[in-house]
Amino acid sequence: MDLSIGRPATGAEFFPRPDVIARLERALGRSHVSFMAPRRTGKTSVLMHLEAAAPEAEPRWRINLERFTSPSEWVEAMLVPFVQERPRWRRLLGVLEAPLRRIEGLEISGTKVKLKSSDWRRPAEELLGLLRTTATRATFLLDEFPILVAEVARRDLAECRAMLRWFREWRQEMAGGPVRFLVTGSIGLDGVVRRLGLADTVNDFEVLDLPPLGAAEARAMLVKLGADNGVAFAEGAIDAALAQLGPPWPYFLQLLVAELQDATSPVDVALVERTYRERLVAGPRNKYVEHMWDRLGLTFDGEAARLAGVLLDALCARTDGLLTSELRALAGMRARHDDQVADARFGHVLDVLRHDGYLVQRPQDARWVFFSNLLRDYWSRRSA
């Protein structure tokens, strides 16, 4: 198993997650799916696996929406697979390619599709209408959908509203039909649409989360990564690694093994703890924690940014976590307005911190803790 640092894991780099894949497969068999998860949790790797593992008669197309700024670009990207050479799905695409090329308002050059006007609804509806007439299941995997929504809203709120309402209408029209949509992203979709007053446009998705690896999975992955990358773990070292890292996300396990590759003897508990402290928390390789530190200032401004800092600093000091009521009390101490305004701000900040991968609420005791020990220990070091 090769190491994959800073890019999605595919092929031999992908650690199988059969339970997650099976849940997604079952959900897509029933309805459209919202599959949100913070950055560095392996979400995009799961989507790429879903696309690669699709049956020949049931194509799936992953579309990365992060770089798009308009509904037109999104629709163009949905049309591209039908003009590409995709041998696996030639039977389906061969049937649809000719009628798709006859859609008015399209400019097709090789494997590129361009809308000739700003009217994106008509070509989108013709594409989906054609797909609806087939007996073949087709799934669009829309990666970073909330980022597209936020960007379209920033440029033209009316256009964003039209896009979301059109998309919901088509999901409703296709209920029980052969076309499915899976939307995913590293920022919370609910938080984005709620701020826009458009929460009702996404309330029909079946919502699934992406949990960290289970204890047995995490151990198996560390053993496999070590064996395939020249890292020999001494007795107790794997337990120490999992205790240091906390919730075992694949990315963090790979970071640790990458830092241990220079070890010339079996990795013992002391080396694991020293490597975690000196190389992962404080070392140059881990760009994830730097990104999360810098990103907070872009996510919030003014009083919301100060409140987010207060909550995160408090949780650095309380590694056992805090209850919602305890966090709300801290927020209340900072409030400069009436209780209703303060509570609304607190709810917004806590929701964003959860969706954006800073905090998680433990199911066993409802206490809020940092999303990862690594982020917590970095935060504590930087804010000291």
Coordinates of C-alpha atoms in Angstrom, one line a residue:
M1 CA 0.0 0.0 0.0
D2 CA 1.7 3.2 -1.2
L3 CA 1.6 6.4 0.8
S4 CA -0.7 9.1 -0.4
I5 CA 0.1 12.5 1.1
G6 CA -1.8 15.5 -0.1
R7 CA -3.8 13.9 -2.9
P8 CA -6.8 11.5 -3.0
A9 CA -5.9 7.8 -2.6
T10 CA -6.7 5.6 -5.6
G11 CA -5.9 2.1 -6.7
A12 CA -3.3 0.5 -4.5
E13 CA -3.2 3.6 -2.3
F14 CA -6.9 3.3 -1.3
F15 CA -7.6 1.5 2.0
P16 CA -10.9 -0.4 1.5
R17 CA -13.8 0.8 3.5
P18 CA -16.4 -1.8 2.7
D19 CA -18.9 -0.7 5.4
V20 CA -18.9 2.9 4.1
I21 CA -19.1 1.9 0.4
A22 CA -22.0 -0.5 1.2
R23 CA -24.0 2.2 3.1
L24 CA -23.5 4.6 0.1
E25 CA -24.5 1.9 -2.4
R26 CA -27.7 1.1 -0.5
A27 CA -28.6 4.8 0.0
L28 CA -28.1 5.5 -3.7
G29 CA -30.4 2.6 -4.5
R30 CA -33.1 4.5 -2.6
S31 CA -32.6 8.2 -3.2
H32 CA -30.3 11.1 -3.8
V33 CA -27.6 11.4 -1.1
S34 CA -25.8 14.2 0.8
F35 CA -22.4 12.9 1.9
M36 CA -20.6 15.8 3.7
A37 CA -17.3 15.4 5.5
P38 CA -14.4 17.8 6.4
R39 CA -11.2 17.9 4.5
R40 CA -8.6 15.1 5.0
T41 CA -11.1 12.5 5.9
G42 CA -10.9 10.5 2.7
K43 CA -14.2 11.7 1.2
T44 CA -12.9 12.3 -2.3
S45 CA -11.1 9.0 -2.3
V46 CA -14.4 7.3 -1.5
L47 CA -16.0 9.1 -4.4
M48 CA -13.3 8.1 -6.8
H49 CA -13.6 4.5 -5.7
L50 CA -17.3 4.6 -6.3
E51 CA -16.7 5.9 -9.8
A52 CA -14.0 3.3 -10.6
A53 CA -16.0 0.4 -9.2
A54 CA -19.2 1.2 -11.0
P55 CA -20.8 -1.7 -12.9
E56 CA -20.4 -1.4 -16.7
A57 CA -24.1 -1.0 -17.1
E58 CA -24.5 1.6 -14.4
P59 CA -22.0 4.5 -15.0
R60 CA -21.0 7.0 -12.3
W61 CA -19.3 10.3 -13.0
R62 CA -17.4 12.3 -10.4
I63 CA -17.5 16.0 -11.2
N64 CA -15.3 18.4 -9.1
L65 CA -17.3 21.6 -8.7
E66 CA -14.8 23.5 -6.6
R67 CA -13.4 25.4 -9.6
F68 CA -16.8 26.5 -11.0
T69 CA -18.5 29.8 -10.5
S70 CA -21.8 29.4 -12.4
P71 CA -24.6 26.9 -13.1
S72 CA -23.5 26.9 -16.8
E73 CA -20.1 25.5 -16.0
W74 CA -21.7 22.8 -13.9
V75 CA -24.1 21.8 -16.7
E76 CA -21.2 21.7 -19.2
A77 CA -19.3 19.4 -16.9
M78 CA -22.3 17.0 -16.7
L79 CA -22.4 16.9 -20.5
V80 CA -18.7 16.1 -21.0
P81 CA -18.9 12.4 -20.3
F82 CA -21.2 11.9 -23.2
V83 CA -18.7 13.2 -25.8
Q84 CA -15.7 11.4 -24.3
E85 CA -14.4 8.0 -25.3
R86 CA -15.4 5.9 -22.3
P87 CA -15.2 2.3 -23.5
R88 CA -16.6 0.9 -20.2
W89 CA -19.9 2.7 -20.8
R90 CA -19.9 2.7 -24.6
R91 CA -23.3 0.9 -24.9
L92 CA -25.2 3.6 -22.9
L93 CA -23.3 6.6 -24.1
G94 CA -23.5 5.4 -27.7
V95 CA -27.3 5.4 -27.5
L96 CA -27.4 8.9 -26.1
E97 CA -24.5 10.7 -27.8
A98 CA -26.3 11.4 -31.1
P99 CA -29.5 13.0 -29.5
L100 CA -27.3 14.9 -27.1
R101 CA -25.3 16.4 -29.9
R102 CA -28.6 17.7 -31.4
I103 CA -29.4 19.7 -28.3
E104 CA -29.7 23.4 -29.3
G105 CA -27.3 25.8 -27.7
L106 CA -24.3 23.5 -27.4
E107 CA -20.9 23.9 -28.9
I108 CA -19.0 20.6 -28.9
S109 CA -15.3 20.5 -29.9
G110 CA -13.6 17.1 -29.3
T111 CA -14.2 16.3 -25.7
K112 CA -15.2 19.9 -24.7
V113 CA -18.7 21.2 -24.3
K114 CA -19.6 24.9 -24.2
L115 CA -23.0 26.5 -23.8
K116 CA -23.6 29.2 -26.4
S117 CA -25.8 31.2 -24.1
S118 CA -26.5 31.8 -20.4
D119 CA -29.6 29.5 -20.6
W120 CA -28.3 26.5 -18.8
R121 CA -31.7 25.1 -17.8
R122 CA -32.8 23.8 -21.3
P123 CA -29.7 21.7 -22.1
A124 CA -29.6 20.4 -18.5
E125 CA -33.3 19.4 -18.7
E126 CA -32.7 17.7 -22.1
L127 CA -29.8 15.8 -20.8
L128 CA -31.7 14.6 -17.7
G129 CA -34.8 13.9 -19.7
L130 CA -32.8 11.6 -22.1
L131 CA -31.2 9.8 -19.1
R132 CA -34.6 9.3 -17.5
T133 CA -35.8 7.4 -20.6
T134 CA -33.1 4.8 -20.3
A135 CA -33.4 1.7 -18.1
T136 CA -29.8 2.2 -16.9
R137 CA -28.9 3.6 -13.5
A138 CA -26.6 6.7 -13.9
T139 CA -25.2 8.6 -11.0
F140 CA -23.6 12.0 -10.8
L141 CA -21.1 12.4 -7.9
L142 CA -21.0 16.1 -7.4
D143 CA -17.9 16.9 -5.3
E144 CA -17.6 20.2 -3.4
F145 CA -21.2 21.2 -4.2
P146 CA -21.5 23.6 -1.2
I147 CA -18.5 25.6 -2.6
L148 CA -20.3 26.0 -5.9
V149 CA -23.4 27.2 -4.1
A150 CA -21.5 29.7 -2.1
E151 CA -19.6 31.1 -5.1
V152 CA -22.7 31.4 -7.3
A153 CA -24.5 33.2 -4.4
R154 CA -21.6 35.6 -4.0
R155 CA -21.8 36.5 -7.6
D156 CA -25.6 36.5 -8.1
L157 CA -28.0 35.5 -5.4
A158 CA -31.0 35.3 -7.7
E159 CA -29.1 32.9 -10.0
C160 CA -28.1 30.8 -7.0
R161 CA -31.7 30.6 -5.9
A162 CA -32.8 29.6 -9.4
M163 CA -30.1 26.9 -9.6
L164 CA -31.0 25.3 -6.2
R165 CA -34.8 25.4 -6.8
W166 CA -34.3 23.9 -10.3
F167 CA -32.1 21.2 -8.9
R168 CA -34.6 20.2 -6.2
E169 CA -37.4 20.1 -8.7
W170 CA -35.5 17.7 -10.9
R171 CA -34.6 15.5 -8.0
Q172 CA -38.3 15.3 -7.1
E173 CA -39.2 14.6 -10.7
M174 CA -36.7 11.7 -10.8
A175 CA -37.8 10.1 -7.6
G176 CA -37.7 6.4 -8.2
G177 CA -36.1 6.9 -11.6
P178 CA -32.7 5.8 -13.0
V179 CA -30.8 9.0 -12.3
R180 CA -29.2 9.7 -8.9
F181 CA -27.2 12.6 -7.5
L182 CA -24.7 12.4 -4.7
V183 CA -23.5 15.8 -3.4
T184 CA -20.5 16.1 -1.2
G185 CA -18.2 18.7 0.2
S186 CA -15.8 19.8 2.8
I187 CA -18.0 22.6 4.2
G188 CA -21.5 22.1 5.5
L189 CA -24.2 22.4 2.8
D190 CA -26.9 23.0 5.4
G191 CA -25.0 25.9 6.9
V192 CA -24.5 27.5 3.4
V193 CA -28.1 27.3 2.3
R194 CA -29.4 28.3 5.7
R195 CA -27.5 31.6 5.5
L196 CA -29.0 32.1 2.1
G197 CA -32.5 31.4 3.4
L198 CA -32.7 28.4 1.0
A199 CA -32.7 25.5 3.5
D200 CA -35.8 24.0 1.9
T201 CA -34.0 23.4 -1.4
V202 CA -31.8 20.6 0.1
N203 CA -34.1 18.9 2.6
D204 CA -34.9 15.9 0.4
F205 CA -31.4 14.3 0.4
E206 CA -30.7 11.2 2.4
V207 CA -27.9 12.3 4.7
L208 CA -24.9 10.1 5.4
D209 CA -21.7 10.8 7.3
L210 CA -18.1 9.5 6.9
P211 CA -16.9 8.1 10.2
P212 CA -13.2 7.6 11.1
L213 CA -11.8 4.1 10.8
G214 CA -12.8 1.6 13.4
A215 CA -10.2 0.3 15.8
A216 CA -9.6 -2.9 13.9
E217 CA -9.5 -1.1 10.6
A218 CA -7.0 1.5 11.9
R219 CA -4.7 -1.2 13.3
A220 CA -4.9 -3.1 10.0
M221 CA -4.1 0.0 8.0
L222 CA -1.0 0.9 10.2
V223 CA 0.3 -2.7 9.9
K224 CA -0.2 -2.6 6.1
L225 CA 1.3 0.8 5.7
G226 CA 4.3 -0.1 7.8
A227 CA 4.9 -3.4 6.0
D228 CA 4.7 -1.9 2.6
N229 CA 6.8 1.2 3.4
G230 CA 9.7 -0.1 5.4
V231 CA 8.4 0.7 8.9
A232 CA 8.6 -2.0 11.5
F233 CA 6.5 -1.4 14.6
A234 CA 7.8 -2.8 17.9
E235 CA 5.4 -4.2 20.5
G236 CA 3.0 -1.5 21.8
A237 CA 4.0 1.1 19.2
I238 CA 0.8 0.8 17.2
D239 CA -1.3 1.2 20.3
A240 CA 0.8 4.3 21.2
A241 CA 0.3 5.7 17.7
L242 CA -3.5 5.3 17.8
A243 CA -3.6 6.9 21.3
Q244 CA -1.6 9.9 20.1
L245 CA -3.6 10.5 16.9
G246 CA -7.1 10.1 18.5
P247 CA -9.8 9.5 15.9
P248 CA -8.0 7.4 13.2
W249 CA -8.5 9.1 9.9
P250 CA -6.5 7.5 7.1
Y251 CA -4.7 10.7 6.2
F252 CA -3.2 11.1 9.7
L253 CA -2.0 7.4 9.8
Q254 CA -0.2 8.0 6.5
L255 CA 1.4 11.2 7.8
L256 CA 2.8 9.3 10.8
V257 CA 4.2 6.4 8.8
A258 CA 5.8 8.9 6.3
E259 CA 7.6 10.6 9.2
L260 CA 8.8 7.2 10.6
Q261 CA 10.2 5.9 7.3
D262 CA 13.8 7.1 8.2
A263 CA 13.8 4.9 11.4
T264 CA 16.7 2.4 11.2
S265 CA 15.3 0.0 13.8
P266 CA 11.9 -1.1 14.9
V267 CA 9.7 1.8 15.9
D268 CA 9.1 1.8 19.7
V269 CA 6.6 3.7 21.8
A270 CA 9.1 6.4 22.6
L271 CA 9.9 7.1 19.0
V272 CA 6.2 7.2 18.1
E273 CA 5.5 9.8 20.8
R274 CA 8.6 11.9 19.9
T275 CA 7.7 11.8 16.2
Y276 CA 4.1 12.8 16.9
R277 CA 5.2 15.7 19.1
E278 CA 8.3 17.0 17.1
R279 CA 7.4 16.1 13.5
L280 CA 3.6 16.0 13.2
V281 CA 2.5 18.7 15.6
A282 CA 5.6 21.0 15.0
G283 CA 7.1 19.7 11.8
P284 CA 7.0 21.1 8.3
R285 CA 5.3 18.2 6.5
N286 CA 1.9 18.6 8.0
K287 CA 0.3 21.4 6.0
Y288 CA -3.2 20.3 7.1
V289 CA -2.9 22.0 10.5
E290 CA -1.5 25.2 9.1
H291 CA -4.3 25.4 6.6
M292 CA -6.9 24.9 9.3
W293 CA -5.3 27.7 11.4
D294 CA -5.2 30.1 8.5
R295 CA -8.6 29.1 7.2
L296 CA -10.4 30.2 10.4
G297 CA -9.7 33.8 9.7
L298 CA -11.3 33.4 6.2
T299 CA -14.3 31.5 7.6
F300 CA -15.3 34.1 10.3
D301 CA -14.9 37.8 10.8
G302 CA -15.5 40.2 13.6
E303 CA -17.2 38.9 16.7
A304 CA -17.8 35.5 15.2
A305 CA -14.1 35.0 14.7
R306 CA -13.4 36.0 18.3
L307 CA -16.0 33.7 19.6
A308 CA -14.6 30.8 17.5
G309 CA -11.2 31.4 19.0
V310 CA -12.6 31.4 22.6
L311 CA -14.3 28.0 22.0
L312 CA -11.3 26.4 20.5
D313 CA -8.9 27.8 23.1
A314 CA -11.2 26.4 25.9
L315 CA -11.2 23.0 24.3
C316 CA -7.4 23.0 24.1
A317 CA -7.4 23.2 27.9
R318 CA -10.2 20.6 28.3
T319 CA -9.0 17.5 26.5
D320 CA -12.0 15.6 27.9
G321 CA -14.3 18.0 26.0
L322 CA -17.1 20.3 27.0
L323 CA -20.9 20.1 26.8
T324 CA -23.0 22.4 24.6
S325 CA -24.3 24.1 27.7
E326 CA -20.7 24.8 28.9
L327 CA -19.7 26.2 25.5
R328 CA -22.8 28.3 25.4
A329 CA -21.9 29.7 28.8
L330 CA -18.5 30.8 27.5
A331 CA -20.2 32.4 24.5
G332 CA -22.6 34.2 26.9
M333 CA -19.7 35.7 28.8
R334 CA -18.6 37.4 25.6
A335 CA -22.0 38.6 24.4
R336 CA -22.3 42.3 23.9
H337 CA -25.9 42.2 22.5
D338 CA -29.2 40.7 23.7
D339 CA -29.5 37.0 24.5
Q340 CA -31.3 36.1 21.2
V341 CA -28.6 37.6 19.0
A342 CA -25.8 36.0 21.1
D343 CA -27.5 32.6 21.0
A344 CA -27.9 32.8 17.2
R345 CA -24.3 33.7 16.8
F346 CA -23.2 30.9 19.1
G347 CA -25.3 28.4 17.1
H348 CA -23.9 29.5 13.8
V349 CA -20.3 29.4 15.0
L350 CA -20.6 26.0 16.6
D351 CA -22.3 24.6 13.5
V352 CA -19.6 25.9 11.2
L353 CA -16.8 24.6 13.4
R354 CA -18.5 21.2 13.2
H355 CA -19.1 21.1 9.5
D356 CA -15.7 22.6 8.6
G357 CA -13.8 19.9 10.6
Y358 CA -12.6 21.8 13.7
L359 CA -14.9 20.1 16.3
V360 CA -16.9 16.9 16.7
Q361 CA -19.5 15.9 19.2
R362 CA -18.8 12.5 20.7
P363 CA -21.8 10.2 20.4
Q364 CA -21.1 8.4 23.7
D365 CA -21.3 11.5 26.0
A366 CA -22.3 14.5 23.8
R367 CA -19.1 16.3 24.7
W368 CA -17.5 18.5 22.1
V369 CA -13.8 17.9 21.3
F370 CA -11.4 18.7 18.6
F371 CA -11.8 16.8 15.3
S372 CA -8.3 15.3 15.7
N373 CA -5.7 15.3 18.5
L374 CA -3.3 16.6 16.0
L375 CA -5.3 19.7 15.3
R376 CA -5.9 20.2 19.1
D377 CA -2.2 19.9 20.0
Y378 CA -1.2 22.2 17.1
W379 CA -3.9 24.7 18.1
S380 CA -2.6 24.6 21.7
R381 CA 0.9 25.2 20.6
R382 CA 0.1 28.1 18.3
S383 CA -2.3 29.9 20.7
A384 CA -0.1 29.5 23.8

